[in-house]
Short mmCIF file of C-alpha atoms in Angstrom, two decimals:
data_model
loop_
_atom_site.label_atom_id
_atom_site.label_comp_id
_atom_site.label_asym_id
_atom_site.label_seq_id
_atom_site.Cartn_x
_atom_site.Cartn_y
_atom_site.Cartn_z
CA UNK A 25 48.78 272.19 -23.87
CA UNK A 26 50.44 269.17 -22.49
CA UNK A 27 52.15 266.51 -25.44
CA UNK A 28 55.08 265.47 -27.02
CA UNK A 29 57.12 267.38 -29.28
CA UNK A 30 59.09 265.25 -31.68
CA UNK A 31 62.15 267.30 -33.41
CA UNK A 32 63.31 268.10 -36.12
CA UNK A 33 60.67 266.76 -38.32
CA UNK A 34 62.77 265.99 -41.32
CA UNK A 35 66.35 264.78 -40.85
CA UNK A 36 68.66 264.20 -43.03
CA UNK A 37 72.30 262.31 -42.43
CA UNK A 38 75.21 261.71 -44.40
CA UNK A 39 76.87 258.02 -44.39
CA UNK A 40 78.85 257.73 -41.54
CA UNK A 41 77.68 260.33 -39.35
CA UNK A 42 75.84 259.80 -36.08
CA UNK A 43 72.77 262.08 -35.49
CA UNK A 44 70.49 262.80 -32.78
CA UNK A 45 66.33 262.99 -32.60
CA UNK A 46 64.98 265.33 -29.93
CA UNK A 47 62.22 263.83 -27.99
CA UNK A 48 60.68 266.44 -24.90
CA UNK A 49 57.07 265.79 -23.06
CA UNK A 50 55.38 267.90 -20.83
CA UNK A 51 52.95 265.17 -19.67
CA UNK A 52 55.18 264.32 -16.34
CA UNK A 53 54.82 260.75 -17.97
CA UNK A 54 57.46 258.30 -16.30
CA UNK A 55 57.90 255.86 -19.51
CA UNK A 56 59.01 256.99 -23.09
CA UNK A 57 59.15 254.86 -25.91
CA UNK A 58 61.40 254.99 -29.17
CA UNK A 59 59.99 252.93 -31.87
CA UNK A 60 61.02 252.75 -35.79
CA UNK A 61 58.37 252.44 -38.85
CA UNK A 62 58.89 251.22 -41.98
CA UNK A 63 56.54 251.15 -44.90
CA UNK A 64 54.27 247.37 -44.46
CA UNK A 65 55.87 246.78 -41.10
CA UNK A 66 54.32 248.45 -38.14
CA UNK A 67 56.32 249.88 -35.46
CA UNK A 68 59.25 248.51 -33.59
CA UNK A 69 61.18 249.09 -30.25
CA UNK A 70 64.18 250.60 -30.10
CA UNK A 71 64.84 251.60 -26.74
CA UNK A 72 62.43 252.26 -23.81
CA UNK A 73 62.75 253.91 -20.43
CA UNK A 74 60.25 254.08 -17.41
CA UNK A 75 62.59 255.73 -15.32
CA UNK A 76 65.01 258.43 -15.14
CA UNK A 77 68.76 257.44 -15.76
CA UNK A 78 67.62 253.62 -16.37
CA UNK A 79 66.48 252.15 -19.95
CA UNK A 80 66.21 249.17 -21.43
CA UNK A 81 66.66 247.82 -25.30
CA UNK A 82 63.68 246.54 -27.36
CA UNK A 83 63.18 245.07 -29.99
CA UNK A 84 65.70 246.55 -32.69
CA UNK A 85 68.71 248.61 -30.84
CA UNK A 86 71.36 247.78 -32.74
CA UNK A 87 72.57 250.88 -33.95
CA UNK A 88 70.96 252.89 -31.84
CA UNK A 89 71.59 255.30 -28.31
CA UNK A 90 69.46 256.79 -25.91
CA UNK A 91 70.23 258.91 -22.59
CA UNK A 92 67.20 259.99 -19.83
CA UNK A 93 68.55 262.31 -17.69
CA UNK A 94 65.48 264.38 -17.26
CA UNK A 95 62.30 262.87 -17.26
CA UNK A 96 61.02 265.30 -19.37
CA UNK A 97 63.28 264.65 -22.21
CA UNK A 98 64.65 261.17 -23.71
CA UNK A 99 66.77 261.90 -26.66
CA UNK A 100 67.66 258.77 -29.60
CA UNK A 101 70.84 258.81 -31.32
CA UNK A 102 71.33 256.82 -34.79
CA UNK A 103 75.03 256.03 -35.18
CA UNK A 104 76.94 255.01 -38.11
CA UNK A 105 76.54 251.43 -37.22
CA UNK A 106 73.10 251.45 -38.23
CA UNK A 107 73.17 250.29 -42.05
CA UNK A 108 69.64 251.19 -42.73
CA UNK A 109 68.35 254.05 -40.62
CA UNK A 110 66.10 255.72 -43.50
CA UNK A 111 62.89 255.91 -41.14
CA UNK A 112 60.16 257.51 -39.63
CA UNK A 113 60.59 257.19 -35.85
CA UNK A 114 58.22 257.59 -33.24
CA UNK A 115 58.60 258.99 -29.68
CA UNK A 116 55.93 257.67 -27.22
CA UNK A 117 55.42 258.10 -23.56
CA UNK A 118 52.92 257.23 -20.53
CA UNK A 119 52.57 257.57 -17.28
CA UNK A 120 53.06 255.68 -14.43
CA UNK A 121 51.05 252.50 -13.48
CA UNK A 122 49.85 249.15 -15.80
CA UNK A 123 46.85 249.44 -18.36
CA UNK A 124 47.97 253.04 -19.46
CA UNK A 125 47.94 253.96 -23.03
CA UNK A 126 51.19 255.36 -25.03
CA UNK A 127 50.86 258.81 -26.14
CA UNK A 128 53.04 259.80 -29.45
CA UNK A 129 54.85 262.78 -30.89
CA UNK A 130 54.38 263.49 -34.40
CA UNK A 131 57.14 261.92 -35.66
CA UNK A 132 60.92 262.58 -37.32
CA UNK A 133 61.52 261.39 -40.81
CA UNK A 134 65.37 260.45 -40.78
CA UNK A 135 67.00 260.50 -44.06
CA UNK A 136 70.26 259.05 -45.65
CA UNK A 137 72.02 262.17 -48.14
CA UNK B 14 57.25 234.68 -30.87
CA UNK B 15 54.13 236.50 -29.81
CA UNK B 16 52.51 238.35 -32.92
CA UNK B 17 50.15 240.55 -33.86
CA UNK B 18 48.68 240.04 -37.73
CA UNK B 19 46.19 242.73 -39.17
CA UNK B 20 45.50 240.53 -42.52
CA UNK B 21 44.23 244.03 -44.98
CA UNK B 22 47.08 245.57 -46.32
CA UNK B 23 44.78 248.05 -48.08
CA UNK B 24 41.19 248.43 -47.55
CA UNK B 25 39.17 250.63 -50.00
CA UNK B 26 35.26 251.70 -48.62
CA UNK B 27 32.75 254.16 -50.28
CA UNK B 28 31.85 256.58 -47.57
CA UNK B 29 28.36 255.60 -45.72
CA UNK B 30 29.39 252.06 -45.97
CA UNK B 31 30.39 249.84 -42.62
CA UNK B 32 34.32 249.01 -42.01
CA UNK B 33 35.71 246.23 -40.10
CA UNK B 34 39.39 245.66 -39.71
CA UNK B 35 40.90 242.41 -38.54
CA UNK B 36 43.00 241.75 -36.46
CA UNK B 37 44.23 238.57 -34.57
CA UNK B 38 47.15 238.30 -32.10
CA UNK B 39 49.09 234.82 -31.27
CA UNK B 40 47.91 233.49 -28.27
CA UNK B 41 49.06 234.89 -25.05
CA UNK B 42 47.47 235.10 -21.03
CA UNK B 43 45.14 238.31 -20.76
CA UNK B 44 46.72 240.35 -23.46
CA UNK B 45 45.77 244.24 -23.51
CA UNK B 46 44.39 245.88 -26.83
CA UNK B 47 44.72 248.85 -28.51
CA UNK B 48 43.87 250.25 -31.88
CA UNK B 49 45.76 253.29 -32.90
CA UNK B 50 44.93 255.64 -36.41
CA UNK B 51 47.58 257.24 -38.08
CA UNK B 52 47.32 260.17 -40.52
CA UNK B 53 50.21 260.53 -43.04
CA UNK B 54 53.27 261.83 -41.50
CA UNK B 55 51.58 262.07 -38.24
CA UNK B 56 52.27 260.45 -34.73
CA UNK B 57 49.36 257.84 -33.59
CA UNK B 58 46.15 258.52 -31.66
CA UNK B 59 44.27 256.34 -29.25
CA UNK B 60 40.92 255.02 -30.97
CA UNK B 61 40.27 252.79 -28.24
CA UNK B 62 41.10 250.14 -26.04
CA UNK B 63 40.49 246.98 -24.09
CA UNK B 64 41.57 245.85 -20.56
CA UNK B 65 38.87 243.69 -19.14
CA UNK B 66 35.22 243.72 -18.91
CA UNK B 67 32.82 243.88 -21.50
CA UNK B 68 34.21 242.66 -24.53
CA UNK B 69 32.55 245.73 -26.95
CA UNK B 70 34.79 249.11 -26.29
CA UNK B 71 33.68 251.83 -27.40
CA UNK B 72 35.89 254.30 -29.34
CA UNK B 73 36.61 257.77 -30.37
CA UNK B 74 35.03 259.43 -33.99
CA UNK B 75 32.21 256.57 -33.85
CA UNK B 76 34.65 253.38 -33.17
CA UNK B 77 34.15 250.52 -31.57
CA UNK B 78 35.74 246.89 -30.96
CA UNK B 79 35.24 243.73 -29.90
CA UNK B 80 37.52 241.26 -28.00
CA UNK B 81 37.41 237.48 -29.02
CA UNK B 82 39.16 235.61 -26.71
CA UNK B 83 38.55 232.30 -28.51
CA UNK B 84 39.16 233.83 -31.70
CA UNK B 85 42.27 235.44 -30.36
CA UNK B 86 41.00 238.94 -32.45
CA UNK B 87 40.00 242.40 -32.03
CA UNK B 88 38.16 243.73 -34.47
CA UNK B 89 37.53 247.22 -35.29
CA UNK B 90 34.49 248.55 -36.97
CA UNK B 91 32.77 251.46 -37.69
CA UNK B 92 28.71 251.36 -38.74
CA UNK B 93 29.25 254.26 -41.34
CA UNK B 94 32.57 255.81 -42.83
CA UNK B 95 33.41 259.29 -43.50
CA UNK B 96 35.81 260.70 -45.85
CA UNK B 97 38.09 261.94 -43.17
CA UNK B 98 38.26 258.68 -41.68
CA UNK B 99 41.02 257.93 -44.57
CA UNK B 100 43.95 257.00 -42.44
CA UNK B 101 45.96 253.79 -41.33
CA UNK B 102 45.10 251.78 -38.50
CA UNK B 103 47.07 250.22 -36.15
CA UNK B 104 46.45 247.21 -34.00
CA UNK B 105 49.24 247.03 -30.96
CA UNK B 106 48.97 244.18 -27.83
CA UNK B 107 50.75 244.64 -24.62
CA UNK B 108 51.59 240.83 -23.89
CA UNK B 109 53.34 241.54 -20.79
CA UNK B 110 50.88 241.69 -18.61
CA UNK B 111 50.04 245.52 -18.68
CA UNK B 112 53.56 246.68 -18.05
CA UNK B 113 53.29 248.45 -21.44
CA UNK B 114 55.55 246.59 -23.74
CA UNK B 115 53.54 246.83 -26.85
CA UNK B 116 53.60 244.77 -30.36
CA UNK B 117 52.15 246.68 -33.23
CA UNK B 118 50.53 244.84 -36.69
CA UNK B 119 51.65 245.76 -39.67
CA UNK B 120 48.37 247.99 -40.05
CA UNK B 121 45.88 249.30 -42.64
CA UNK B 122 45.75 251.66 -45.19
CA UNK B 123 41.82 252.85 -45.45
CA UNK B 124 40.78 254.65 -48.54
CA UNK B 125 37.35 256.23 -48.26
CA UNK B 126 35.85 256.80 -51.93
CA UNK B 127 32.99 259.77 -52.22
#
């Protein structure tokens, strides 16, 4: 079955370390999302991508890395500048063209030791 | 700053009963609409969506929404609840013009009581 896989789904970091979320689709989607959630606020953008080798910031990337050197796979790393990375992040992707819905993994719960 | 404000926090329904959840978006040209559910520690899954066209969509699991443009909302209901429809709900709007950029409410915790 085509979909997202989102791993490892718990995470857990030690101050000061940098540390790396997996994020691989099958869906030969062109776009993938990274978004943060936090309890009461929705989700936010942290990076985005719609093609390989090019992304773009959203919303909240301080803090935060990405690389898409495969389509298939856009992986989000949380470095030690980001003060407050306990959260449950979200990997979305879509495929080409306007009017397209996202389609999400299940999710990694990051963790501060 | 375009925004998207679902006003129910939490939301607590006896099952059989209707649900509507609100949601209302700042003003923008054309936005596209989505409602998303969430189950705990779970990625989100399309309920529905609006592009154009008639302004009642028609969901997945019994959902369905209408568009308001002069109310700026998109409301989603559901004539009768079930217990499994205990989840949180997620209103997003692409404001830019269907190039995917999304803004996501808060959401809304449903409780379903027996």
């Amino acid at each position: 079955d085509g979909g997202i896989t989102q791993s490892p789904k718990y995470l857990f970091r030690k101050e000061g370390q940098n540390v790396t979320l997996s994020c691989e689709q099958n869906l030969n989607h062109d776009a993938m999302y990274w978004y943060r959630q936090d309890p009461g606020q929705g989700l936010r953008l942290i990076y985005y991508s719609q093609i390989v080798n090019d992304f773009q910031k959203g919303d909240i990337a301080e803090g935060y890395s990405v690389s898409r050197e495969k389509k298939e796979s856009f992986p989000l790393t949380v470095t030690s500048a980001q003060k407050n990375p306990t959260a449950f992040y979200l990997c979305a992707s879509l495929s080409g063209g306007a009017f397209q819905p996202q389609h999400f993994g299940d999710g990694t719960r990051l963790s501060i030791l | 700053a375009q925004s998207v404000t679902q006003p129910d926090i939490h939301i607590t329904v006896s099952e059989g009963a209707s649900l509507e959840l609100r949601c209302n978006y700042s003003y923008g040209a054309t936005p596209y609409l989505f409602w998303y559910v969430q189950s705990p520690g779970q990625g989100l899954q399309l309920l529905l969506k609006y592009f154009s066209g008639d302004t009642l969509v028609q969901g997945i699991k019994g959902f369905e929404a209408e568009f308001k443009r002069s109310q700026s909302s998109f409301n989603l209901r559901k004539p009768s609840v079930h217990w499994s429809d205990a989840a949180e709900y997620f209103c997003a709007v692409d404001f830019s013009g269907g190039y995917n950029k999304l803004i996501f409410g808060a959401g809304t915790r449903l409780a379903v009581h027996p």
